[in-house]
Amino acid sequence: MERTAEYVRKTKETDIKINLNIDGTGKADIDTGIGFFDHMLDGFARHGFFDLDVKVEGDLAVDCHHTIEDTGIVLGNAIRKALKNKKGIKRFGSCILPMDETLVLCAVDLSGRPYLVFDGEFTVERVGYMDTEMVKEFFYAVSYAAGMNLHIRVLSGGNNHHMIEAMFKAFARALDEATGYDPRITDVLSTKGSL
């Protein structure tokens, strides 16, 4: 069964189209208008082995907020749509990822119940043209749109670029694990019978 999804969202502030293949090879074609954000999404696709196409037209003349938050909403919806009924998946995934002086923990539960715990502080207002406060907003949007419990914690900080990049890569690795199949799971991994 193909686990792919196309999701489109158009508002007065943004026009976003995402194509996602959960079982890809890490190919990405990203254009959000924010170079550093493109770099983070490319890393997410590559390290999670997701094929990801992202096209965004946003009101960047205002600032980067709507573009980044709305991309999170659309990506979360694409993840939820691609996973369908979640039969056979591991559901849980985690990663502790080092990047030079930085160490980031990410844990995911594809429970259908959204929640974000984000523990990381930045020392600069932006990296490139991406406001650092938008990192948390992005992951919040993804977690709520996808219906996932998502924990991200900086265990050892330092360079802001490294911290953000480690978050995106750790999220990719944790999500790849959570969406993976286990032959011992014949239905959904829940006592409730559904996720």
mmCIF file of C-alpha atoms in Angstrom:
data_model
loop_
_atom_site.group_PDB
_atom_site.id
_atom_site.type_symbol
_atom_site.label_atom_id
_atom_site.label_comp_id
_atom_site.label_asym_id
_atom_site.label_seq_id
_atom_site.Cartn_x
_atom_site.Cartn_y
_atom_site.Cartn_z
ATOM 1 C CA MET A 1 0.000 0.000 0.000
ATOM 2 C CA GLU A 2 1.454 3.339 -1.050
ATOM 3 C CA ARG A 3 1.805 5.810 1.766
ATOM 4 C CA THR A 4 1.697 9.042 -0.170
ATOM 5 C CA ALA A 5 -0.290 12.220 0.183
ATOM 6 C CA GLU A 6 -0.827 15.516 -1.536
ATOM 7 C CA TYR A 7 -2.132 18.333 0.599
ATOM 8 C CA VAL A 8 -3.001 21.857 -0.518
ATOM 9 C CA ARG A 9 -3.928 24.826 1.639
ATOM 10 C CA LYS A 10 -4.655 28.312 0.342
ATOM 11 C CA THR A 11 -5.445 31.336 2.499
ATOM 12 C CA LYS A 12 -5.100 35.097 2.068
ATOM 13 C CA GLU A 13 -1.619 34.750 3.629
ATOM 14 C CA THR A 14 -0.187 31.595 2.053
ATOM 15 C CA ASP A 15 -0.634 29.186 -0.845
ATOM 16 C CA ILE A 16 0.993 25.839 -0.042
ATOM 17 C CA LYS A 17 1.201 22.494 -1.810
ATOM 18 C CA ILE A 18 3.009 19.491 -0.349
ATOM 19 C CA ASN A 19 3.551 16.038 -1.818
ATOM 20 C CA LEU A 20 4.879 13.437 0.620
ATOM 21 C CA ASN A 21 5.958 9.824 0.216
ATOM 22 C CA ILE A 22 6.586 8.211 3.613
ATOM 23 C CA ASP A 23 8.405 5.304 1.933
ATOM 24 C CA GLY A 24 10.725 7.385 -0.202
ATOM 25 C CA THR A 25 14.477 7.677 -0.543
ATOM 26 C CA GLY A 26 15.031 11.200 0.746
ATOM 27 C CA LYS A 27 14.476 13.166 -2.458
ATOM 28 C CA ALA A 28 13.354 16.737 -1.883
ATOM 29 C CA ASP A 29 12.257 19.700 -3.959
ATOM 30 C CA ILE A 30 11.682 22.574 -1.538
ATOM 31 C CA ASP A 31 10.809 26.210 -2.220
ATOM 32 C CA THR A 32 9.354 28.231 0.638
ATOM 33 C CA GLY A 33 11.103 31.515 -0.112
ATOM 34 C CA ILE A 34 13.134 31.176 3.115
ATOM 35 C CA GLY A 35 16.547 29.683 2.397
ATOM 36 C CA PHE A 36 17.341 28.357 5.860
ATOM 37 C CA PHE A 37 13.872 26.831 6.213
ATOM 38 C CA ASP A 38 14.329 25.137 2.819
ATOM 39 C CA HIS A 39 17.630 23.723 4.120
ATOM 40 C CA MET A 40 15.888 22.352 7.247
ATOM 41 C CA LEU A 41 13.074 20.718 5.265
ATOM 42 C CA ASP A 42 15.600 19.217 2.857
ATOM 43 C CA GLY A 43 17.452 17.724 5.846
ATOM 44 C CA PHE A 44 14.172 16.410 7.249
ATOM 45 C CA ALA A 45 13.408 14.629 3.962
ATOM 46 C CA ARG A 46 16.932 13.265 3.502
ATOM 47 C CA HIS A 47 17.407 11.931 7.033
ATOM 48 C CA GLY A 48 13.871 10.520 7.313
ATOM 49 C CA PHE A 49 14.033 8.943 3.827
ATOM 50 C CA PHE A 50 10.853 10.810 2.896
ATOM 51 C CA ASP A 51 10.274 12.085 -0.626
ATOM 52 C CA LEU A 52 9.048 15.626 -0.136
ATOM 53 C CA ASP A 53 7.964 18.365 -2.535
ATOM 54 C CA VAL A 54 7.071 21.689 -0.934
ATOM 55 C CA LYS A 55 5.931 24.775 -2.832
ATOM 56 C CA VAL A 56 4.984 27.863 -0.837
ATOM 57 C CA GLU A 57 3.869 31.343 -1.806
ATOM 58 C CA GLY A 58 3.740 33.330 1.415
ATOM 59 C CA ASP A 59 3.411 36.915 2.567
ATOM 60 C CA LEU A 60 7.128 37.255 3.259
ATOM 61 C CA ALA A 61 6.835 41.023 2.895
ATOM 62 C CA VAL A 62 5.079 40.861 6.289
ATOM 63 C CA ASP A 63 7.483 38.379 7.903
ATOM 64 C CA CYS A 64 8.222 34.638 7.913
ATOM 65 C CA HIS A 65 5.558 33.659 10.475
ATOM 66 C CA HIS A 66 2.642 32.662 8.243
ATOM 67 C CA THR A 67 4.871 30.844 5.746
ATOM 68 C CA ILE A 68 6.563 28.662 8.387
ATOM 69 C CA GLU A 69 3.520 27.993 10.575
ATOM 70 C CA ASP A 70 1.247 27.194 7.628
ATOM 71 C CA THR A 71 3.880 24.895 6.094
ATOM 72 C CA GLY A 72 3.861 23.014 9.407
ATOM 73 C CA ILE A 73 0.071 22.709 9.231
ATOM 74 C CA VAL A 74 0.190 21.359 5.677
ATOM 75 C CA LEU A 75 3.085 18.964 6.394
ATOM 76 C CA GLY A 76 1.281 17.622 9.467
ATOM 77 C CA ASN A 77 -1.883 17.039 7.459
ATOM 78 C CA ALA A 78 0.124 15.296 4.722
ATOM 79 C CA ILE A 79 1.731 12.981 7.304
ATOM 80 C CA ARG A 80 -1.671 12.133 8.792
ATOM 81 C CA LYS A 81 -3.208 11.544 5.356
ATOM 82 C CA ALA A 82 -0.300 9.384 4.116
ATOM 83 C CA LEU A 83 -0.395 7.127 7.192
ATOM 84 C CA LYS A 84 -4.086 6.325 6.636
ATOM 85 C CA ASN A 85 -5.256 3.900 9.377
ATOM 86 C CA LYS A 86 -1.716 3.318 10.795
ATOM 87 C CA LYS A 87 -2.039 -0.473 10.678
ATOM 88 C CA GLY A 88 1.249 -2.273 11.256
ATOM 89 C CA ILE A 89 3.348 0.763 12.166
ATOM 90 C CA LYS A 90 5.606 0.928 15.222
ATOM 91 C CA ARG A 91 3.846 4.116 16.361
ATOM 92 C CA PHE A 92 6.708 5.234 18.618
ATOM 93 C CA GLY A 93 10.065 6.576 17.520
ATOM 94 C CA SER A 94 12.950 8.391 19.137
ATOM 95 C CA CYS A 95 16.372 9.725 18.326
ATOM 96 C CA ILE A 96 19.220 11.371 20.201
ATOM 97 C CA LEU A 97 21.161 13.216 17.537
ATOM 98 C CA PRO A 98 24.585 14.864 17.893
ATOM 99 C CA MET A 99 25.681 17.762 15.729
ATOM 100 C CA ASP A 100 29.097 19.001 16.784
ATOM 101 C CA GLU A 101 28.646 20.533 20.261
ATOM 102 C CA THR A 102 24.867 20.112 20.155
ATOM 103 C CA LEU A 103 22.837 17.106 21.311
ATOM 104 C CA VAL A 104 19.078 16.941 20.674
ATOM 105 C CA LEU A 105 16.497 14.383 21.772
ATOM 106 C CA CYS A 106 13.292 13.849 19.816
ATOM 107 C CA ALA A 107 10.511 11.383 20.612
ATOM 108 C CA VAL A 108 7.319 10.799 18.625
ATOM 109 C CA ASP A 109 4.077 8.953 19.349
ATOM 110 C CA LEU A 110 1.655 8.735 16.423
ATOM 111 C CA SER A 111 -1.203 8.368 18.891
ATOM 112 C CA GLY A 112 -3.751 10.620 17.209
ATOM 113 C CA ARG A 113 -3.538 12.871 20.280
ATOM 114 C CA PRO A 114 -1.574 16.038 19.539
ATOM 115 C CA TYR A 115 0.837 17.465 22.078
ATOM 116 C CA LEU A 116 4.139 19.317 21.868
ATOM 117 C CA VAL A 117 6.835 19.587 24.518
ATOM 118 C CA PHE A 118 9.617 21.848 23.281
ATOM 119 C CA ASP A 119 12.648 22.492 25.460
ATOM 120 C CA GLY A 120 15.213 24.599 23.654
ATOM 121 C CA GLU A 121 16.315 28.210 23.876
ATOM 122 C CA PHE A 122 18.051 30.221 21.197
ATOM 123 C CA THR A 123 20.499 33.063 21.687
ATOM 124 C CA VAL A 124 19.861 34.895 18.409
ATOM 125 C CA GLU A 125 16.641 36.228 16.891
ATOM 126 C CA ARG A 126 17.118 34.623 13.496
ATOM 127 C CA VAL A 127 19.243 32.272 11.451
ATOM 128 C CA GLY A 128 19.386 33.448 7.870
ATOM 129 C CA TYR A 129 15.899 34.790 7.175
ATOM 130 C CA MET A 130 14.172 32.419 9.602
ATOM 131 C CA ASP A 131 13.120 33.757 13.000
ATOM 132 C CA THR A 132 14.275 31.330 15.678
ATOM 133 C CA GLU A 133 10.984 31.689 17.570
ATOM 134 C CA MET A 134 9.320 30.066 14.554
ATOM 135 C CA VAL A 135 11.058 26.737 15.160
ATOM 136 C CA LYS A 136 8.717 25.929 18.048
ATOM 137 C CA GLU A 137 5.716 27.250 16.078
ATOM 138 C CA PHE A 138 6.573 24.959 13.162
ATOM 139 C CA PHE A 139 6.791 21.841 15.309
ATOM 140 C CA TYR A 140 3.620 22.815 17.171
ATOM 141 C CA ALA A 141 1.763 23.115 13.859
ATOM 142 C CA VAL A 142 3.086 19.758 12.613
ATOM 143 C CA SER A 143 2.225 17.945 15.836
ATOM 144 C CA TYR A 144 -1.337 19.251 16.015
ATOM 145 C CA ALA A 145 -2.143 18.788 12.327
ATOM 146 C CA ALA A 146 -0.680 15.265 12.272
ATOM 147 C CA GLY A 147 -2.168 14.269 15.634
ATOM 148 C CA MET A 148 1.173 13.283 17.119
ATOM 149 C CA ASN A 149 2.743 13.587 20.531
ATOM 150 C CA LEU A 150 6.100 15.261 19.900
ATOM 151 C CA HIS A 151 8.881 15.952 22.364
ATOM 152 C CA ILE A 152 11.987 17.921 21.389
ATOM 153 C CA ARG A 153 14.667 18.694 23.939
ATOM 154 C CA VAL A 154 18.092 20.279 23.545
ATOM 155 C CA LEU A 155 20.331 18.253 25.857
ATOM 156 C CA SER A 156 23.464 20.208 24.987
ATOM 157 C CA GLY A 157 23.288 23.519 23.178
ATOM 158 C CA GLY A 158 25.624 25.918 21.487
ATOM 159 C CA ASN A 159 25.465 27.193 17.931
ATOM 160 C CA ASN A 160 21.886 28.127 16.980
ATOM 161 C CA HIS A 161 22.200 26.757 13.434
ATOM 162 C CA HIS A 162 23.370 23.427 14.840
ATOM 163 C CA MET A 163 20.558 23.265 17.392
ATOM 164 C CA ILE A 164 17.825 23.895 14.824
ATOM 165 C CA GLU A 165 19.328 21.535 12.263
ATOM 166 C CA ALA A 166 19.709 18.808 14.891
ATOM 167 C CA MET A 167 16.026 19.248 15.809
ATOM 168 C CA PHE A 168 14.861 18.760 12.219
ATOM 169 C CA LYS A 169 17.142 15.758 11.662
ATOM 170 C CA ALA A 170 16.223 14.129 14.987
ATOM 171 C CA PHE A 171 12.543 14.628 14.177
ATOM 172 C CA ALA A 172 13.107 12.984 10.802
ATOM 173 C CA ARG A 173 14.831 9.966 12.325
ATOM 174 C CA ALA A 174 12.208 9.572 15.069
ATOM 175 C CA LEU A 175 9.337 9.866 12.577
ATOM 176 C CA ASP A 176 10.988 7.377 10.222
ATOM 177 C CA GLU A 177 11.153 4.881 13.090
ATOM 178 C CA ALA A 178 7.564 5.545 14.210
ATOM 179 C CA THR A 179 6.178 5.112 10.676
ATOM 180 C CA GLY A 180 8.161 1.922 10.073
ATOM 181 C CA TYR A 181 6.422 -1.445 9.875
ATOM 182 C CA ASP A 182 6.876 -4.304 12.314
ATOM 183 C CA PRO A 183 5.665 -7.729 11.089
ATOM 184 C CA ARG A 184 4.528 -8.578 14.631
ATOM 185 C CA ILE A 185 1.988 -5.733 14.516
ATOM 186 C CA THR A 186 -0.995 -7.027 12.548
ATOM 187 C CA ASP A 187 -3.434 -4.238 13.370
ATOM 188 C CA VAL A 188 -2.757 -0.946 15.175
ATOM 189 C CA LEU A 189 -0.489 -0.800 18.210
ATOM 190 C CA SER A 190 -3.127 0.277 20.704
ATOM 191 C CA THR A 191 -5.331 -1.340 23.327
ATOM 192 C CA LYS A 192 -8.122 0.906 22.019
ATOM 193 C CA GLY A 193 -8.073 -0.737 18.602
ATOM 194 C CA SER A 194 -7.526 2.519 16.727
ATOM 195 C CA LEU A 195 -5.110 5.431 16.586
#
